[in-house]
Coordinates of C-alpha atoms in Angstrom, one line a residue:
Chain A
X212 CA 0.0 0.0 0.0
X213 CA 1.4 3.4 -0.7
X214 CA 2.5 5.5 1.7
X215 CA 0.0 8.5 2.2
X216 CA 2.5 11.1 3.2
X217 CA 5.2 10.3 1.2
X218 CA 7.1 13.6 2.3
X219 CA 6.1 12.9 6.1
X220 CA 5.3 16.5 6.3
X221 CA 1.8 16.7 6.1
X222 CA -0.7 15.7 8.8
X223 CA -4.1 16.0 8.6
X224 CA -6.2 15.3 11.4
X225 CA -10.6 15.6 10.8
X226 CA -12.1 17.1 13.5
X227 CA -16.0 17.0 13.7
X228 CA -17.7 20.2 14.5
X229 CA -21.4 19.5 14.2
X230 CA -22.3 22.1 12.1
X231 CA -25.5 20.5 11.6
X232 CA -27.0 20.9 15.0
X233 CA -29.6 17.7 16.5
X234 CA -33.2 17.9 15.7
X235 CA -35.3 16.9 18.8
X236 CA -38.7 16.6 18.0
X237 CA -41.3 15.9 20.6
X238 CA -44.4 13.4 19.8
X239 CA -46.7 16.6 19.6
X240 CA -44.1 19.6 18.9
X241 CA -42.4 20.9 15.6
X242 CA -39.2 20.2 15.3
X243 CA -36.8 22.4 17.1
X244 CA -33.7 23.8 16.1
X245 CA -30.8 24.5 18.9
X246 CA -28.1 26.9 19.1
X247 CA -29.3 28.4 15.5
X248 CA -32.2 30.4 14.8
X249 CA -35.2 28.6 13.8
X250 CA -35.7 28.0 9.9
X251 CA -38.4 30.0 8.7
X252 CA -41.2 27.6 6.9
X253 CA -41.9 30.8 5.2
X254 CA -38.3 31.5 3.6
X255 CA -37.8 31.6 0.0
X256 CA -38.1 28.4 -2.5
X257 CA -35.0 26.5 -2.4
X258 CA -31.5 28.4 -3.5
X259 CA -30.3 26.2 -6.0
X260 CA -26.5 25.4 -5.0
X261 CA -24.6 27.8 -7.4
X262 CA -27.0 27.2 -10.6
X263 CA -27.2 31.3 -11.0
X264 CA -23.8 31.1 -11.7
X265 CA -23.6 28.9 -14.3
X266 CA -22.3 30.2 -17.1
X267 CA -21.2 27.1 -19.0
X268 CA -17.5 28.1 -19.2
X269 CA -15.5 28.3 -15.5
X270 CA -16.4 28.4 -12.0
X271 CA -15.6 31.0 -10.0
X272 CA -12.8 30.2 -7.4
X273 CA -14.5 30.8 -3.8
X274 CA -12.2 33.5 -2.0
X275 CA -15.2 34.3 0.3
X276 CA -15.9 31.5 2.5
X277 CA -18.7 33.2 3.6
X278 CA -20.5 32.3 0.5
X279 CA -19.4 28.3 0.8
X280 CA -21.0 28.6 4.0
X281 CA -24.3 29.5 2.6
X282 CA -23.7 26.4 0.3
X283 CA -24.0 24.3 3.2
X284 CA -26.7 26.4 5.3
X285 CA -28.7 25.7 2.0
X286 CA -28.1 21.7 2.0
X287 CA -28.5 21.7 6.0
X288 CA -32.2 23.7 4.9
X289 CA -32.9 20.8 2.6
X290 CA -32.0 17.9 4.7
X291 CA -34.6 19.6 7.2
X292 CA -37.3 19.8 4.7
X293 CA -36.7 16.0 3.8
X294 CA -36.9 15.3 7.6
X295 CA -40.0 17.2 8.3
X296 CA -41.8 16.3 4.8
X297 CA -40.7 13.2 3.7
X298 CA -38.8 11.4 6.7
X299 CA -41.7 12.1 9.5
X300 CA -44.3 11.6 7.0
X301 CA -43.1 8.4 6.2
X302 CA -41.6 7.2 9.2
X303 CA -42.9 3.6 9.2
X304 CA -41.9 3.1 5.8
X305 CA -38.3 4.4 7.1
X306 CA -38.2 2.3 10.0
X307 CA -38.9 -0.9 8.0
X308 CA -35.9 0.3 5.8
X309 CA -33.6 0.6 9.0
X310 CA -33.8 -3.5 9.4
X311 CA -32.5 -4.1 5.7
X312 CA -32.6 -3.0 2.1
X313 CA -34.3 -5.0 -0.4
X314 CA -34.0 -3.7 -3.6
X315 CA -35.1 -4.8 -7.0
X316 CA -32.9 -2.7 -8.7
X317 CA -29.4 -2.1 -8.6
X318 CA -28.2 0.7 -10.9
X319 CA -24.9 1.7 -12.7
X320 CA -25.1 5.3 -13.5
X321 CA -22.5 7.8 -14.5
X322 CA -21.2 10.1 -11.6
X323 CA -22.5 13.4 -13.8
X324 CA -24.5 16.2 -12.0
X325 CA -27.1 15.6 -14.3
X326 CA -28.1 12.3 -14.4
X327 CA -29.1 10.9 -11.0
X328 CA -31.3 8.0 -11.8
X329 CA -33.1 8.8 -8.4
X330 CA -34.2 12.5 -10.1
X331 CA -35.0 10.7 -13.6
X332 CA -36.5 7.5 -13.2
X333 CA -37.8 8.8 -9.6
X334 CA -36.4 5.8 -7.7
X335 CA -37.4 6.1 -3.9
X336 CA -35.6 4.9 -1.3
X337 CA -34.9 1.5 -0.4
X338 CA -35.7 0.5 -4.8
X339 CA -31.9 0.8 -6.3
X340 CA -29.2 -0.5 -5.1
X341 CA -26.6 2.4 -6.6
X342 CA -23.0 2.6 -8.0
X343 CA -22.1 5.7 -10.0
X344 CA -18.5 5.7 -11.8
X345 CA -17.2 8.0 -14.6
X346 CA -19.0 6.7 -17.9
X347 CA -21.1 4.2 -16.0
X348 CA -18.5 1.4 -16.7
X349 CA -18.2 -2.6 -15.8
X350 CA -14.8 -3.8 -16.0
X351 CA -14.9 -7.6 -17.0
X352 CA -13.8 -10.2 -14.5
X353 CA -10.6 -10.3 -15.8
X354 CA -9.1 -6.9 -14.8
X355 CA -9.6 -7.8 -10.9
X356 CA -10.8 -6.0 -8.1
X357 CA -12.8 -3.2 -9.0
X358 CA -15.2 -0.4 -6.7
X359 CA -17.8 -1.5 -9.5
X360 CA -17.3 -5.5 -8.9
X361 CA -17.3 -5.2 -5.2
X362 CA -20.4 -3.7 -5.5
X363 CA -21.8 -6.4 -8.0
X364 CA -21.0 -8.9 -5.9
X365 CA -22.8 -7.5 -2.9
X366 CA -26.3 -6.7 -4.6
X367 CA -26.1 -10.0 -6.5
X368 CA -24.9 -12.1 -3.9
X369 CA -26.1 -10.3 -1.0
X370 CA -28.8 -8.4 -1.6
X371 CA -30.1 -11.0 -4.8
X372 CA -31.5 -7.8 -7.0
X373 CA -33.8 -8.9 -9.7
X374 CA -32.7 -6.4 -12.4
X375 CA -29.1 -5.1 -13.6
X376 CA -29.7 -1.6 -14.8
X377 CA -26.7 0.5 -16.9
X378 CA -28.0 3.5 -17.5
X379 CA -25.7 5.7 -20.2
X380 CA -26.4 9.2 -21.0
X381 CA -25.7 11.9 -23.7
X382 CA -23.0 14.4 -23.6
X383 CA -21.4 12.0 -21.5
X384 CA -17.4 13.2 -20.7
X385 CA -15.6 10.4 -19.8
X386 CA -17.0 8.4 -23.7
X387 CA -15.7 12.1 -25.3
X388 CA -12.2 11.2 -23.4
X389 CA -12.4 7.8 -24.7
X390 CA -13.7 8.9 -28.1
X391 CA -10.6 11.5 -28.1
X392 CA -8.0 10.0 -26.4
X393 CA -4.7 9.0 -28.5
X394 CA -1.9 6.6 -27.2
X395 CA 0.5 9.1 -26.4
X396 CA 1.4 7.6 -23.2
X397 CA 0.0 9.8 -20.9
X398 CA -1.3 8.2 -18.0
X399 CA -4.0 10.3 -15.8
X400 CA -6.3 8.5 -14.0
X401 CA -9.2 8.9 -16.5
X402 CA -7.4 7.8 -19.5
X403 CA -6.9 4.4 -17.8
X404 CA -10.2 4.0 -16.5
X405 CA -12.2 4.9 -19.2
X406 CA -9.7 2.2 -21.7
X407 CA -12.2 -0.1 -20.2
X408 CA -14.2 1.0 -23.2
X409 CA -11.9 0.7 -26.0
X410 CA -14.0 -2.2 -27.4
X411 CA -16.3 0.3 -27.6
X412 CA -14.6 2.8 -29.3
X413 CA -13.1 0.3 -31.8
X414 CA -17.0 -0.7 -33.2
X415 CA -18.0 2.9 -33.1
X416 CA -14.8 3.9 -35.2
X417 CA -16.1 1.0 -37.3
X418 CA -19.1 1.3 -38.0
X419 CA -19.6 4.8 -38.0
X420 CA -16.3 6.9 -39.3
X421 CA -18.6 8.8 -41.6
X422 CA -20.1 10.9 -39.0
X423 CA -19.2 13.9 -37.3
X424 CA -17.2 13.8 -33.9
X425 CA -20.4 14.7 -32.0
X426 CA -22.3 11.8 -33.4
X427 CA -19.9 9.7 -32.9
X428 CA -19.9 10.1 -29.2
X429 CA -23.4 9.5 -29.1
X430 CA -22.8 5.9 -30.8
X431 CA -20.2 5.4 -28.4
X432 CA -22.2 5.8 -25.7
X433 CA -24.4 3.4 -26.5
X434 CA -22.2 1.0 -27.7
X435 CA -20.1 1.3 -24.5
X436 CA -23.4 0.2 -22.3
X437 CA -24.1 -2.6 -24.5
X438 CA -19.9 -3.6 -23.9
X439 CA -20.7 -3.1 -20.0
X440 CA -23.7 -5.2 -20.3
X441 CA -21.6 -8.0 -21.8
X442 CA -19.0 -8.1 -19.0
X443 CA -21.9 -8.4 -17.0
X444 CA -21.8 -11.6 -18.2
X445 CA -17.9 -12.3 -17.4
X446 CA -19.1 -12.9 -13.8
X447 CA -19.8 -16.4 -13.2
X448 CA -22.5 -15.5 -10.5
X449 CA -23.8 -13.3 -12.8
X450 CA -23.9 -15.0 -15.6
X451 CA -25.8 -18.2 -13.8
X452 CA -28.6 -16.6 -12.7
X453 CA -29.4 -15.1 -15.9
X454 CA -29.3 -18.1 -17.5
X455 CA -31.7 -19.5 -15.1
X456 CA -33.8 -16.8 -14.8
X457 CA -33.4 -15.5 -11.6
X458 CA -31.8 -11.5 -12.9
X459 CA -32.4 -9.8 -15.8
X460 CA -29.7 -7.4 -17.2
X461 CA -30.8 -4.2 -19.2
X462 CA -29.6 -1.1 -20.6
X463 CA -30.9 2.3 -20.3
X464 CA -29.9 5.7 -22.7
X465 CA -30.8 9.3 -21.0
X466 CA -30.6 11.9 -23.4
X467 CA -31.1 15.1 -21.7
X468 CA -30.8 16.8 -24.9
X469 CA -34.4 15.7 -25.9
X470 CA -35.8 14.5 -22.7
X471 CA -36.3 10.8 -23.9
X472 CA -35.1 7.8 -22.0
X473 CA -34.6 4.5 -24.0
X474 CA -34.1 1.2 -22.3
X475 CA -33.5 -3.0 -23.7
X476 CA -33.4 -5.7 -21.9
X477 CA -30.6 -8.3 -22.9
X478 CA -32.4 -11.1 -24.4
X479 CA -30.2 -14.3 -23.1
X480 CA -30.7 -16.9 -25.4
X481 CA -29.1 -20.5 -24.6
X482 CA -24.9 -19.8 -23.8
X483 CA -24.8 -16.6 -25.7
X484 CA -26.3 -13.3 -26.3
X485 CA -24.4 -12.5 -29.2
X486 CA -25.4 -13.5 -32.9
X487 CA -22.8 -12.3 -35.7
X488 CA -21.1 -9.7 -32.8
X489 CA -24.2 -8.0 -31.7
X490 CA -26.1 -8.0 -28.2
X491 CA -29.5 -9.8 -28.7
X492 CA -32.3 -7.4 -26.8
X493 CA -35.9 -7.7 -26.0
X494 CA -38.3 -5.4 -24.6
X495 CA -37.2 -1.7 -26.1
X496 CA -38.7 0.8 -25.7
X497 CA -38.4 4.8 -26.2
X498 CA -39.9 6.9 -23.6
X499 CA -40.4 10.4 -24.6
Chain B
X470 CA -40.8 -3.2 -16.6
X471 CA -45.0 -2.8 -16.4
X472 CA -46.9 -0.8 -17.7
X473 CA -47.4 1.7 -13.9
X474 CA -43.6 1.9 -13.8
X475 CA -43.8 3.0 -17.3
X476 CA -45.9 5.7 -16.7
X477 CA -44.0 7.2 -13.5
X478 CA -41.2 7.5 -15.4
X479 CA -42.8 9.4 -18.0
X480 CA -44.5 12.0 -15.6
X481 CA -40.8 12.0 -13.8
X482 CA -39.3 12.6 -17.1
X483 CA -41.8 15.2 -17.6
X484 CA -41.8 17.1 -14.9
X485 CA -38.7 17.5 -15.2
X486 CA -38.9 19.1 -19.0
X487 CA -41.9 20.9 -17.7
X488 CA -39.7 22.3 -14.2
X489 CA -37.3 24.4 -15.4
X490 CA -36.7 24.1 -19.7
X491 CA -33.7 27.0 -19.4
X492 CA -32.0 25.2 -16.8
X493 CA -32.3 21.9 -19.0
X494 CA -31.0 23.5 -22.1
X495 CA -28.0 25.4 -19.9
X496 CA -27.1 21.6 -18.9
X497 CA -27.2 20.1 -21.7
X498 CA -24.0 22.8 -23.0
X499 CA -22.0 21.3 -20.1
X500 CA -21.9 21.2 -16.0
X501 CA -20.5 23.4 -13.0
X502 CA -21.4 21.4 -10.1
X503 CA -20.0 23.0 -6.7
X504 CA -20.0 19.5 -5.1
X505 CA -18.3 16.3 -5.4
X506 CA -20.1 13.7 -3.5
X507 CA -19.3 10.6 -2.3
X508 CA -22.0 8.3 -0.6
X509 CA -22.9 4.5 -0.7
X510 CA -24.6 2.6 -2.8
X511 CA -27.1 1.4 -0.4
X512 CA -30.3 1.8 -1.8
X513 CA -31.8 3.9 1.0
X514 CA -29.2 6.8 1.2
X515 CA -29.0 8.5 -2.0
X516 CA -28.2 12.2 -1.5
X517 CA -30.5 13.5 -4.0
X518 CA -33.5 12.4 -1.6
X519 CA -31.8 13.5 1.6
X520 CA -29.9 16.5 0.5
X521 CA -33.2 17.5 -2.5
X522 CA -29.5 17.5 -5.0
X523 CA -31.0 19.2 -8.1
X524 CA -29.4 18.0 -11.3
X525 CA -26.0 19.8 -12.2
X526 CA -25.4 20.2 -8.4
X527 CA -23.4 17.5 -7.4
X528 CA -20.8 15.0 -9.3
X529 CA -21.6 11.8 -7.4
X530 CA -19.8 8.6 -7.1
X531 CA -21.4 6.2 -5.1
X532 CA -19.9 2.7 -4.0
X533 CA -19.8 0.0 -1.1
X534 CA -18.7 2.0 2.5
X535 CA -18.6 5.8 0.2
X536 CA -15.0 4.7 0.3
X537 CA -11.9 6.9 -1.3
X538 CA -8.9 4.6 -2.2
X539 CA -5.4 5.6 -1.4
X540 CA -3.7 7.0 -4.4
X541 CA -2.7 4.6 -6.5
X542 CA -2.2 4.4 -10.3
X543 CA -2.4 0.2 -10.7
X544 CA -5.5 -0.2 -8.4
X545 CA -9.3 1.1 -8.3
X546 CA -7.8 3.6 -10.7
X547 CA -12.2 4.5 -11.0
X548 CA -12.2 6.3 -8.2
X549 CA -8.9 8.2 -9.0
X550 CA -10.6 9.0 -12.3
X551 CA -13.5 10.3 -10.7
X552 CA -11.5 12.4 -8.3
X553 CA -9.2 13.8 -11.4
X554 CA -12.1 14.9 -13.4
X555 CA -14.0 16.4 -11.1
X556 CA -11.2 18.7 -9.2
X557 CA -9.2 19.4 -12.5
X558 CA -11.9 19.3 -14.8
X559 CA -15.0 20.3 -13.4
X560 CA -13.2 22.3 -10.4
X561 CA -15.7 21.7 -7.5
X562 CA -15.4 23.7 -4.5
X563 CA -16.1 20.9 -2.2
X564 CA -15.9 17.2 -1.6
X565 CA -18.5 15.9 0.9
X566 CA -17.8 12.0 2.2
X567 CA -21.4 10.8 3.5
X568 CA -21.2 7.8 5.7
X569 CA -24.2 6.2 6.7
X570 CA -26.2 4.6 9.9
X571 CA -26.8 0.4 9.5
X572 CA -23.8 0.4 6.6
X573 CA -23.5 -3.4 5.3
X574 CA -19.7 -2.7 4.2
X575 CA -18.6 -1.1 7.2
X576 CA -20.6 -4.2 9.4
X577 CA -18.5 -6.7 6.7
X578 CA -15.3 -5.0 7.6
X579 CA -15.7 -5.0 11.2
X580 CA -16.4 -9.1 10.9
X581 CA -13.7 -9.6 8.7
X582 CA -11.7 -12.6 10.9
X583 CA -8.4 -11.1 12.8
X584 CA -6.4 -13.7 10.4
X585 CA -7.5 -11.5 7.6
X586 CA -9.3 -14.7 5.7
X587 CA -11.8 -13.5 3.2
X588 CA -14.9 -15.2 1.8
X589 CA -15.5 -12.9 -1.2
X590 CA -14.0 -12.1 -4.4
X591 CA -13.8 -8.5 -4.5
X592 CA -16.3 -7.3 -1.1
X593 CA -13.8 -7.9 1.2
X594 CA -10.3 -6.6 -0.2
X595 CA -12.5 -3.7 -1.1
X596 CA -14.0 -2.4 2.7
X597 CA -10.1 -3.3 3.9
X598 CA -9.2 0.2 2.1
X599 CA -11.1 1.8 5.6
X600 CA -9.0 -1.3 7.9
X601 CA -7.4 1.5 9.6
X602 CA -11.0 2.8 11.0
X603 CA -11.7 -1.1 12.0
X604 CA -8.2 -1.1 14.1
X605 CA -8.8 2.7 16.1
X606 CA -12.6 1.8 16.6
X607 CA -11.6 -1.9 18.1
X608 CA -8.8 -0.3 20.1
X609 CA -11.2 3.1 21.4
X610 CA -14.2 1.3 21.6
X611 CA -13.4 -2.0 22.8
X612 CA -15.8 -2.1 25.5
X613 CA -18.6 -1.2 23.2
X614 CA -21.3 -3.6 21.4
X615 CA -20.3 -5.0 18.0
X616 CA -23.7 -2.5 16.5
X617 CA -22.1 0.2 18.6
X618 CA -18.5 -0.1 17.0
X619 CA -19.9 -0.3 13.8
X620 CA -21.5 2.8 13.8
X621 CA -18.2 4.6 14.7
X622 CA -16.5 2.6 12.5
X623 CA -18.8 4.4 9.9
X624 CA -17.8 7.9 10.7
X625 CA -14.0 6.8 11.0
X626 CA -14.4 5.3 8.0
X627 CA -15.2 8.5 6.7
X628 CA -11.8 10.3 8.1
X629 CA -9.7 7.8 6.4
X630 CA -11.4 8.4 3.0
X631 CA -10.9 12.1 3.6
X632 CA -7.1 11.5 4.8
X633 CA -7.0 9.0 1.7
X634 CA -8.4 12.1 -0.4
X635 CA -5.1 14.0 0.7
X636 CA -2.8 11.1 -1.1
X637 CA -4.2 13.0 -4.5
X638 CA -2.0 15.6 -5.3
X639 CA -4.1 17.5 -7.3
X640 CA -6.8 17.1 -3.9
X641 CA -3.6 18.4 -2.0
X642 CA -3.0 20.6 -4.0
X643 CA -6.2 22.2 -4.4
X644 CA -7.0 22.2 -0.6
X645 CA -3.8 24.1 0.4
X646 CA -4.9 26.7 -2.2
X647 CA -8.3 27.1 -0.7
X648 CA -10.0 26.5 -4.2
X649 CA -11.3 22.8 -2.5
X650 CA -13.2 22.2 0.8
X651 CA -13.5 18.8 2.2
X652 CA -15.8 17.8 4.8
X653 CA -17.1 14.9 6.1
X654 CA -21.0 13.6 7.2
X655 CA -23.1 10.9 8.7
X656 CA -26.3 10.4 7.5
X657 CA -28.5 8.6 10.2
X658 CA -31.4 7.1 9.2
X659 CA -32.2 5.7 12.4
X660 CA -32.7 9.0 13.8
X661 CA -33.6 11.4 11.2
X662 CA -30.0 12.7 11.5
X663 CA -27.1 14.4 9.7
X664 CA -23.8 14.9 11.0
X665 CA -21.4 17.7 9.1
X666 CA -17.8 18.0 10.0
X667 CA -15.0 19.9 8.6
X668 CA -11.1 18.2 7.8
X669 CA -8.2 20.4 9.7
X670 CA -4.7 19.7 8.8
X671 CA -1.9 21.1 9.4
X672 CA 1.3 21.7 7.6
X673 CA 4.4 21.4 9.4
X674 CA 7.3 23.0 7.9
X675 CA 9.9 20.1 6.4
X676 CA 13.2 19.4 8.2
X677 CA 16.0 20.0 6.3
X678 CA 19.8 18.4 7.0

């Protein structure tokens, strides 16, 4: 294991300061706030968290640290509201959850802002079973211990799920890194990780060289889930209880562009999906 | 998928459209989330519920334990990747590590047999990245229940990931110039509670001989 200081000069130490003060609610009172003033039920509609900003170009650096502070009054505001509207309102439903999670659903999303699969497909908790990696990726068996495997192995082992879910998405970054990368040796983090969809990147290039750069991406992205969905398939675990039956494997395509949300289902016929190198797939459909 | 769940994501879908169409057409050019996010995969903690994370708010990796690997170029090189894109890329202002109450990694790490023998393929050698939390908490806490160690093991856990985040020297980096904030929480479900906590460090000037 590397050593995390190498220089031994740097010591960091995390101290908690409880900036989120304890909500005590009585059986019969509001909830009370201590030590801060009480958060009006009247205040303004949510601040979004630095959308005015956006400009599409940089972020402003944050000299004032006054105005990340307001950042996190804003989330501690929200995480209130979700106690006092959703969280009390549900509570049994909650307390069920605290025994165990049983989800149907576990989910491979990218890590973009924009593409929570708990925002699009309105997933609630205690359904999906998460992991969100740049370019919503599955490395195949082969390439060893992974964050994404780990967590395979737990929802299909451990928490048996029902359904695989990739969901891909347009304008995605990490497929425009793949689509763009060259192999000039330069080794960053994202470079490697996103090689895990060079077979991707090879059919797109393939089939589809006539098209612009953009396009291309788009094609990419898709053809990177269908890639993921096969090394679903490296994983002997996996791989058994699809042929019996038992989990179903599908892909899912978010294009925020348009607002539409395709999904497949991999169609898992005898020992292979694959006829003449392409996925077999049931069940699509285009929601728009 | 039938033909109810259908529907629901429809109206989600559009409700969204319907919501806000400039905000949907200004993310579609590209995204300037102030937050990177990492919390666990478990089905009941996402942070867009718990946090209301609107989309191009929040970069979000989610795994077993919301655990951040040591740097290391040959290994979970994902989470690197994620880290890499999202400070020198995207240039958030803040990482937030959200542990969670009733965590099934942080319970498999705390039963993971002294002799370090493993039933798993990957589960196991994954939740050891956060083996130093397991050590403090069984040394600190040692006269506490198993449940009770866990859930300190959770918000330990969540200090090495943020040390861990330090190994980055692009995090480092970052940090010492004041452009990056990282903090760490607890969500606790249990409770209806969220704990928020800041990482001090401290740079000691180097030795020269």
């Amino acid at each position: 294991m590397v050593n995390p200081f190498p220089g031994k000069w740097f010591r960091s130490k995390a101290m908690r300061m409880n900036d989120v003060d304890d909500i005590q609610s009585g059986p019969s009172s509001s909830p009370k706030i201590i030590r801060r003033p009480p958060v009006s039920s009247s205040e303004a509609s949510s601040k979004s968290l630095g959308l005015q900003e956006f400009t599409g170009s940089k972020v402003q650096n944050v000299n004032n640290s006054g105005e990340r502070l307001d950042l996190f009054d804003e989330l501690k505001r929200r995480f209130l509201s979700f106690k006092k509207h959703k969280y009390l309102e549900e509570l049994e439903h909650f307390q069920t959850l605290k025994e165990a999670q049983s989800p149907k659903f576990m989910v491979i999303a990218c890590a973009d802002s924009r593409v929570c699969p708990s925002t699009i497909l309105g997933f609630r908790p205690g359904e999906a079973f998460m992991i969100r990696n740049v370019a919503n990726l599955v490395p195949p068996v082969e390439s060893g211990p992974s964050e994404t495997n780990a967590a395979l192995e737990f929802a299909v082992k451990t928490l048996e799920v029902e359904n695989i879910l990739i969901i891909g998405h347009s304008c995605c970054g990490g497929i425009q890194t793949l689509m763009s990368m060259r192999d000039n040796g330069d080794s960053s983090f994202i470079k490697s990780w996103v090689t895990n969809g060079k077979i991707a990147k090879l059919r797109t290039e393939a089939a589809a060289n006539h098209l612009n750069f953009d396009q291309q991406c788009r094609i990419c992205e898709k053809e990177s889930i269908n890639h993921s969905l096969l090394n679903l398939l490296t994983y002997p675990w996996i791989k058994d209880r699809v042929r019996k039956g038992l989990l179903f494997v599908h892909g899912g395509y978010y294009d925020f562009l348009n607002c539409t949300f395709e999904k497949w289902t991999l169609d898992f016929k005898g020992s292979s999906v694959e006829e003449r190198g392409r996925s077999l797939v049931r069940d699509q459909e285009l929601w728009c | 998928m039938g033909s109810k769940s259908y529907e629901d994501a429809i109206a989600a879908l559009s409700k969204l459209l319907r919501k806000n169409p400039d905000l949907y057409g200004a993310l579609a050019k590209g995204q300037s989330p102030k937050f990177m996010v990492f919390a666990c995969s478990d089905s009941r903690v996402c942070p867009s519920h718990i946090l209301d994370l609107q989309p191009g708010e929040a970069f979000m990796v989610r795994n077993i334990a919301n655990m951040v690997p040591p740097y290391d170029k040959t290994m979970y090189s994902g989470v690197g990747a994620a880290i890499e894109y999202a400070v020198l890329h995207l240039k958030v202002e803040n990482i937030v590590v959200i542990g969670h109450s009733c965590c099934g990694g942080i319970k498999g790490l705390m039963s993971i047999p002294d002799d370090g023998t493993t039933a798993s393929d990957f589960i196991e050698q994954w939740v050891s990245i956060c083996a130093p939390a397991k050590t403090k908490v069984k040394s600190e806490y040692s006269g506490l229940s198993f449940s009770e160690q866990c859930t300190n093991c959770e918000k330990e856990a969540v200090n090495v990931s943020l040390g861990n985040l330090l190994t980055y020297p692009f995090v480092r980096e970052a940090v010492l110039k004041n452009t990056l904030v990282l903090k760490g929480a607890h969500y606790d479900f249990v409770n209806g509670k969220f704990d928020l906590w800041n990482l001090n460090f401290q740079i000691t000037p180097t030795l020269a001989v």
